[in-house]
Amino acid sequence: MTNLSLELNNMSCASCVGRVERVLRAQPGVGAAQVNLATNTATLEYDAPATADMLVKAVADAGYPARETSTEIAVEGMSCASCVGKVERVLAAQPGVLSASANLARNSATIRYLAGAVTPADLAAKVTAAGYKASAALGGSDERQEQHEATQKALLRDTLLAAALTLPVFVAEMGGHLWPAIHVVINNSIGMQGSWLVQFVLITVVLAFPARRIFAHGVPALLRGAPDMNSLVVVGTSAAWLYSTLVTFAPLLLPADSRVVYFEAAGVIIALILLGRLLEHRAKGRTGQAIRKLMALRPKTALRMENGEAVEVPLEAIALDDLLLVKPGAAIPTDGVVVEGRSAVDESMISGEPMPVDKVAGDHLVGGSINAQGALTMRSTAIGSDTVLSQIVHLVEQAQASKLPVQALVDRIAGVFVPVVMGISALTLAVWLLAGAPIGAGVAAAVTVLIIACPCAMGLATPTSIMVGTGRGASMGVLFARGAAMQSLRNTTHIALDKTGTLTEGRPAFEDFLLADGFDADLVLAKVAAVESRSEHPIAQAIVVEAQARGLKLPEVGEFEAITGFGVTARVGGDDITIGADRLLARQNVAMDALAGQAGALAKAGKTPLYVALNGTLAAVITVADQIKPSTPKAIAAMHGLGLKVVMLTGDNAATAAHVAAELGIDDFRAEVLPQDKVAALRSLQDEGAVVAFVGDGINDAPALAGADTGIAIGTGTDVAIESADIVLMSGDLGGVVQAIALSRAVMRNIIQNLVWAFGYNVLLIPVAAGLLYPWFGLLLSPALAAGAMALSSVFVLGNALRLQKFKAKEVV
């Protein structure tokens, strides 16, 4: 019997408990089922023909879906793409696991599973049992850095020991081919048999100690019938060592022309494999530099105001609403708001913009930014994991842990690659022996095939580029919240843009006040401002500011109702008031002819008209103008330079939208678009074959951000918009979209280069290693050279990925 526990949604009463238990017990193979309402948990035992998936579906069909959750575990010991595939298969086979994605560059695995069905500790234990060292505690950045450094020291020690023990063997065996005097000296001193005995001792020590990390993974994988890259090295070096040992201690068992030792090949292979892993490990450490740089921005201490005195306390001691003093040149300790003082703050770590931002009382501060000039007193508004800096780190780590669609192809190939290579190696040995070649030559060719084909580079090709690319993006103020956005954004053909807050400043100013006959200007404006004071919308705030500037007293408001995409209605001072777009008044059959001509003219000038009706009669038209951001024209031109079509989606009327589109050179626009219409507009573009990226910043943009092929949120917008997006621009500059697209293209180009090299390297060199060119050109690869080439392949991929650290933002604007 298999035990399964599920956390269920929608459980609310005793009848729910009975229903779920009846549904589960009715399934074939279920032995027992018990539901706990207090914990919303169903615990059951089952056997064939029941499966976890079948049981989950049964309770979901009954109206009680199991709750999904996710976790990330640390996995040490993965060394190639086949290891990645193996870890994913082990995790995916566990009851309740919905998906699993292992990341070679991060040494981790992300698992989505049904809450209660399995625990992170259980998952880590299964991976450990499969031959990898896994832990449910991924650890923080500092802890992972310490582990990384410890592993690097151990690799360096093993590499140096293997090299020191192998060097005399290599000189003794191979040096004589270059300088025959070496063989003369050996024969005249200890003799060739004595030399072989010394080589046997030295290389046996290499295989027993420096190579133990390879054998510890490769042998169990081989015994389980799931060989990986370590298995290839184990088989290759063991074959060379065993054959050479046989020559050394039982030479009469072999023909005279086959009595050649390959101890130096086994030693060199191990030394070069370890050297390659050391270089890989160092390079992989550099891929996480962006995260460490972000974490380093957080100060260790802060100056907290206590009884009028500034007292230095650890950052962990800061609580919400604490008053903090920030001296000139110091880092802002946590997110907050300025209470007193004036300064310029360097926020380049957040926005990528080099110019300091002026801060006065009431302005927001971001933890980790640098106070450049005056002293500031601030009040903390977010601490710990709630700060912007922590959220940035989380987004970057989340993106680095994700897997691109292109990686699926690599994983499928890697899943069959190692067994195929072992088959080719066995076939190579058979062909050489059938051709009458010495057995030693056949063994050398077979070993060379195993070593040259190690798929390290395949496993590193994609995740290393993603890690470096997302880190570089973070330093530019472009956060890839989902790593897969790298691939989808690269294929973008159309950019769909919201207008307000995206193309424009998002802070419209009061412009015109057109009053209908028979109404008092101050009375109407006061009532409008009173209603709009209930809204946080920028247009509403502009009207309130104007009323306050005129010294108007705002009356009480009742029966307030917001009509999404249209406007608002309310009751003020005994009057029913309607404020909104012309379509709202038209829906209420309010005649607008009296001011329609003037309002239309203002709309054509790029101003947004807001219609006001009192008791069903048009009272006024108010216009506001939202200035286009200075960076917008340049960004639109850059998008066109990248071959993209630009489409504007706005809730404004057609005249205003046409004016803005013409001024900016936008290719197409859709006006008077409601939130749900934005999604429909995106789908119509997608139906025409377009790959669309949508850029927005408001709550009403969240559905479009989620519905686009790639959603890009302006970071100065709302949390809802940011959470719905694939990419977040930390500054309000639309040029960040261009940066994101250019970076995604650079990353995908880098990945393709890595994959071409990794696959091309194996495809081209495996036949050479097998001896295909030997009959015509006498060309053979030695096992030692194969090991060097394999290590060099991985280092090439890592080095190529690290080039992304030098991606220049200024190159795309």
PDB file of N, CA, C and O in Angstrom, residues 392-422:
ATOM      1  N   ILE A 392      13.663  41.939  -5.623  1.00  0.00           N
ATOM      2  CA  ILE A 392      14.482  41.868  -6.841  1.00  0.00           C
ATOM      3  C   ILE A 392      15.327  40.596  -6.833  1.00  0.00           C
ATOM      4  O   ILE A 392      15.387  39.857  -7.816  1.00  0.00           O
ATOM      5  N   VAL A 393      15.986  40.338  -5.695  1.00  0.00           N
ATOM      6  CA  VAL A 393      16.806  39.128  -5.578  1.00  0.00           C
ATOM      7  C   VAL A 393      15.962  37.886  -5.809  1.00  0.00           C
ATOM      8  O   VAL A 393      16.365  36.962  -6.528  1.00  0.00           O
ATOM      9  N   HIS A 394      14.754  37.863  -5.231  1.00  0.00           N
ATOM     10  CA  HIS A 394      13.863  36.709  -5.403  1.00  0.00           C
ATOM     11  C   HIS A 394      13.477  36.525  -6.868  1.00  0.00           C
ATOM     12  O   HIS A 394      13.484  35.404  -7.381  1.00  0.00           O
ATOM     13  N   LEU A 395      13.151  37.640  -7.553  1.00  0.00           N
ATOM     14  CA  LEU A 395      12.765  37.546  -8.958  1.00  0.00           C
ATOM     15  C   LEU A 395      13.910  37.020  -9.809  1.00  0.00           C
ATOM     16  O   LEU A 395      13.711  36.172 -10.681  1.00  0.00           O
ATOM     17  N   VAL A 396      15.118  37.521  -9.555  1.00  0.00           N
ATOM     18  CA  VAL A 396      16.274  37.087 -10.347  1.00  0.00           C
ATOM     19  C   VAL A 396      16.564  35.611 -10.097  1.00  0.00           C
ATOM     20  O   VAL A 396      16.802  34.836 -11.027  1.00  0.00           O
ATOM     21  N   GLU A 397      16.537  35.188  -8.829  1.00  0.00           N
ATOM     22  CA  GLU A 397      16.787  33.781  -8.520  1.00  0.00           C
ATOM     23  C   GLU A 397      15.710  32.890  -9.127  1.00  0.00           C
ATOM     24  O   GLU A 397      15.997  31.792  -9.623  1.00  0.00           O
ATOM     25  N   GLN A 398      14.467  33.365  -9.100  1.00  0.00           N
ATOM     26  CA  GLN A 398      13.366  32.596  -9.686  1.00  0.00           C
ATOM     27  C   GLN A 398      13.569  32.431 -11.188  1.00  0.00           C
ATOM     28  O   GLN A 398      13.351  31.348 -11.749  1.00  0.00           O
ATOM     29  N   ALA A 399      13.990  33.505 -11.843  1.00  0.00           N
ATOM     30  CA  ALA A 399      14.220  33.438 -13.286  1.00  0.00           C
ATOM     31  C   ALA A 399      15.401  32.527 -13.613  1.00  0.00           C
ATOM     32  O   ALA A 399      15.369  31.770 -14.583  1.00  0.00           O
ATOM     33  N   GLN A 400      16.441  32.582 -12.793  1.00  0.00           N
ATOM     34  CA  GLN A 400      17.614  31.756 -13.045  1.00  0.00           C
ATOM     35  C   GLN A 400      17.325  30.280 -12.842  1.00  0.00           C
ATOM     36  O   GLN A 400      17.974  29.424 -13.437  1.00  0.00           O
ATOM     37  N   ALA A 401      16.338  29.980 -12.003  1.00  0.00           N
ATOM     38  CA  ALA A 401      15.998  28.585 -11.745  1.00  0.00           C
ATOM     39  C   ALA A 401      15.060  28.011 -12.798  1.00  0.00           C
ATOM     40  O   ALA A 401      14.859  26.803 -12.863  1.00  0.00           O
ATOM     41  N   SER A 402      14.478  28.873 -13.617  1.00  0.00           N
ATOM     42  CA  SER A 402      13.490  28.400 -14.594  1.00  0.00           C
ATOM     43  C   SER A 402      14.181  27.794 -15.815  1.00  0.00           C
ATOM     44  O   SER A 402      15.371  27.954 -16.020  1.00  0.00           O
ATOM     45  N   LYS A 403      13.365  27.101 -16.613  1.00  0.00           N
ATOM     46  CA  LYS A 403      13.900  26.403 -17.777  1.00  0.00           C
ATOM     47  C   LYS A 403      13.233  26.924 -19.041  1.00  0.00           C
ATOM     48  O   LYS A 403      12.010  27.055 -19.102  1.00  0.00           O
ATOM     49  N   LEU A 404      14.033  27.227 -20.050  1.00  0.00           N
ATOM     50  CA  LEU A 404      13.504  27.716 -21.321  1.00  0.00           C
ATOM     51  C   LEU A 404      12.958  26.558 -22.144  1.00  0.00           C
ATOM     52  O   LEU A 404      13.416  25.423 -22.012  1.00  0.00           O
ATOM     53  N   PRO A 405      11.998  26.845 -23.038  1.00  0.00           N
ATOM     54  CA  PRO A 405      11.482  25.787 -23.911  1.00  0.00           C
ATOM     55  C   PRO A 405      12.582  25.092 -24.715  1.00  0.00           C
ATOM     56  O   PRO A 405      12.503  23.885 -24.952  1.00  0.00           O
ATOM     57  N   VAL A 406      13.604  25.860 -25.135  1.00  0.00           N
ATOM     58  CA  VAL A 406      14.668  25.255 -25.932  1.00  0.00           C
ATOM     59  C   VAL A 406      15.408  24.180 -25.137  1.00  0.00           C
ATOM     60  O   VAL A 406      15.965  23.241 -25.709  1.00  0.00           O
ATOM     61  N   GLN A 407      15.384  24.310 -23.796  1.00  0.00           N
ATOM     62  CA  GLN A 407      16.081  23.331 -22.973  1.00  0.00           C
ATOM     63  C   GLN A 407      15.422  21.960 -23.041  1.00  0.00           C
ATOM     64  O   GLN A 407      16.071  20.935 -22.842  1.00  0.00           O
ATOM     65  N   ALA A 408      14.123  21.935 -23.335  1.00  0.00           N
ATOM     66  CA  ALA A 408      13.416  20.652 -23.424  1.00  0.00           C
ATOM     67  C   ALA A 408      14.026  19.766 -24.499  1.00  0.00           C
ATOM     68  O   ALA A 408      14.141  18.546 -24.326  1.00  0.00           O
ATOM     69  N   LEU A 409      14.430  20.371 -25.624  1.00  0.00           N
ATOM     70  CA  LEU A 409      15.069  19.611 -26.696  1.00  0.00           C
ATOM     71  C   LEU A 409      16.388  19.026 -26.222  1.00  0.00           C
ATOM     72  O   LEU A 409      16.697  17.855 -26.475  1.00  0.00           O
ATOM     73  N   VAL A 410      17.171  19.843 -25.501  1.00  0.00           N
ATOM     74  CA  VAL A 410      18.454  19.380 -24.981  1.00  0.00           C
ATOM     75  C   VAL A 410      18.247  18.212 -24.030  1.00  0.00           C
ATOM     76  O   VAL A 410      18.972  17.215 -24.069  1.00  0.00           O
ATOM     77  N   ASP A 411      17.245  18.321 -23.163  1.00  0.00           N
ATOM     78  CA  ASP A 411      16.995  17.269 -22.186  1.00  0.00           C
ATOM     79  C   ASP A 411      16.603  15.961 -22.854  1.00  0.00           C
ATOM     80  O   ASP A 411      17.023  14.878 -22.423  1.00  0.00           O
ATOM     81  N   ARG A 412      15.779  16.052 -23.909  1.00  0.00           N
ATOM     82  CA  ARG A 412      15.358  14.833 -24.607  1.00  0.00           C
ATOM     83  C   ARG A 412      16.552  14.136 -25.256  1.00  0.00           C
ATOM     84  O   ARG A 412      16.672  12.906 -25.204  1.00  0.00           O
ATOM     85  N   ILE A 413      17.424  14.934 -25.854  1.00  0.00           N
ATOM     86  CA  ILE A 413      18.607  14.351 -26.503  1.00  0.00           C
ATOM     87  C   ILE A 413      19.538  13.736 -25.461  1.00  0.00           C
ATOM     88  O   ILE A 413      20.037  12.619 -25.625  1.00  0.00           O
ATOM     89  N   ALA A 414      19.739  14.480 -24.348  1.00  0.00           N
ATOM     90  CA  ALA A 414      20.653  13.997 -23.313  1.00  0.00           C
ATOM     91  C   ALA A 414      20.149  12.711 -22.677  1.00  0.00           C
ATOM     92  O   ALA A 414      20.937  11.876 -22.224  1.00  0.00           O
ATOM     93  N   GLY A 415      18.820  12.542 -22.648  1.00  0.00           N
ATOM     94  CA  GLY A 415      18.248  11.353 -22.035  1.00  0.00           C
ATOM     95  C   GLY A 415      18.680  10.059 -22.713  1.00  0.00           C
ATOM     96  O   GLY A 415      18.738   9.000 -22.080  1.00  0.00           O
ATOM     97  N   VAL A 416      18.976  10.131 -24.012  1.00  0.00           N
ATOM     98  CA  VAL A 416      19.383   8.918 -24.739  1.00  0.00           C
ATOM     99  C   VAL A 416      20.852   8.977 -25.159  1.00  0.00           C
ATOM    100  O   VAL A 416      21.388   7.997 -25.672  1.00  0.00           O
ATOM    101  N   PHE A 417      21.488  10.120 -24.906  1.00  0.00           N
ATOM    102  CA  PHE A 417      22.836  10.330 -25.430  1.00  0.00           C
ATOM    103  C   PHE A 417      23.850   9.377 -24.796  1.00  0.00           C
ATOM    104  O   PHE A 417      24.642   8.724 -25.506  1.00  0.00           O
ATOM    105  N   VAL A 418      23.857   9.289 -23.467  1.00  0.00           N
ATOM    106  CA  VAL A 418      24.879   8.475 -22.789  1.00  0.00           C
ATOM    107  C   VAL A 418      24.762   7.001 -23.157  1.00  0.00           C
ATOM    108  O   VAL A 418      25.766   6.370 -23.507  1.00  0.00           O
ATOM    109  N   PRO A 419      23.554   6.385 -23.104  1.00  0.00           N
ATOM    110  CA  PRO A 419      23.476   4.971 -23.536  1.00  0.00           C
ATOM    111  C   PRO A 419      23.920   4.763 -24.978  1.00  0.00           C
ATOM    112  O   PRO A 419      24.571   3.762 -25.295  1.00  0.00           O
ATOM    113  N   VAL A 420      23.581   5.714 -25.859  1.00  0.00           N
ATOM    114  CA  VAL A 420      23.997   5.600 -27.259  1.00  0.00           C
ATOM    115  C   VAL A 420      25.513   5.636 -27.368  1.00  0.00           C
ATOM    116  O   VAL A 420      26.134   4.858 -28.116  1.00  0.00           O
ATOM    117  N   VAL A 421      26.146   6.550 -26.608  1.00  0.00           N
ATOM    118  CA  VAL A 421      27.604   6.671 -26.643  1.00  0.00           C
ATOM    119  C   VAL A 421      28.258   5.371 -26.159  1.00  0.00           C
ATOM    120  O   VAL A 421      29.257   4.903 -26.733  1.00  0.00           O
ATOM    121  N   MET A 422      27.709   4.776 -25.108  1.00  0.00           N
ATOM    122  CA  MET A 422      28.279   3.522 -24.614  1.00  0.00           C
ATOM    123  C   MET A 422      28.143   2.416 -25.666  1.00  0.00           C
ATOM    124  O   MET A 422      29.041   1.577 -25.827  1.00  0.00           O
TER     125      MET A 422
END
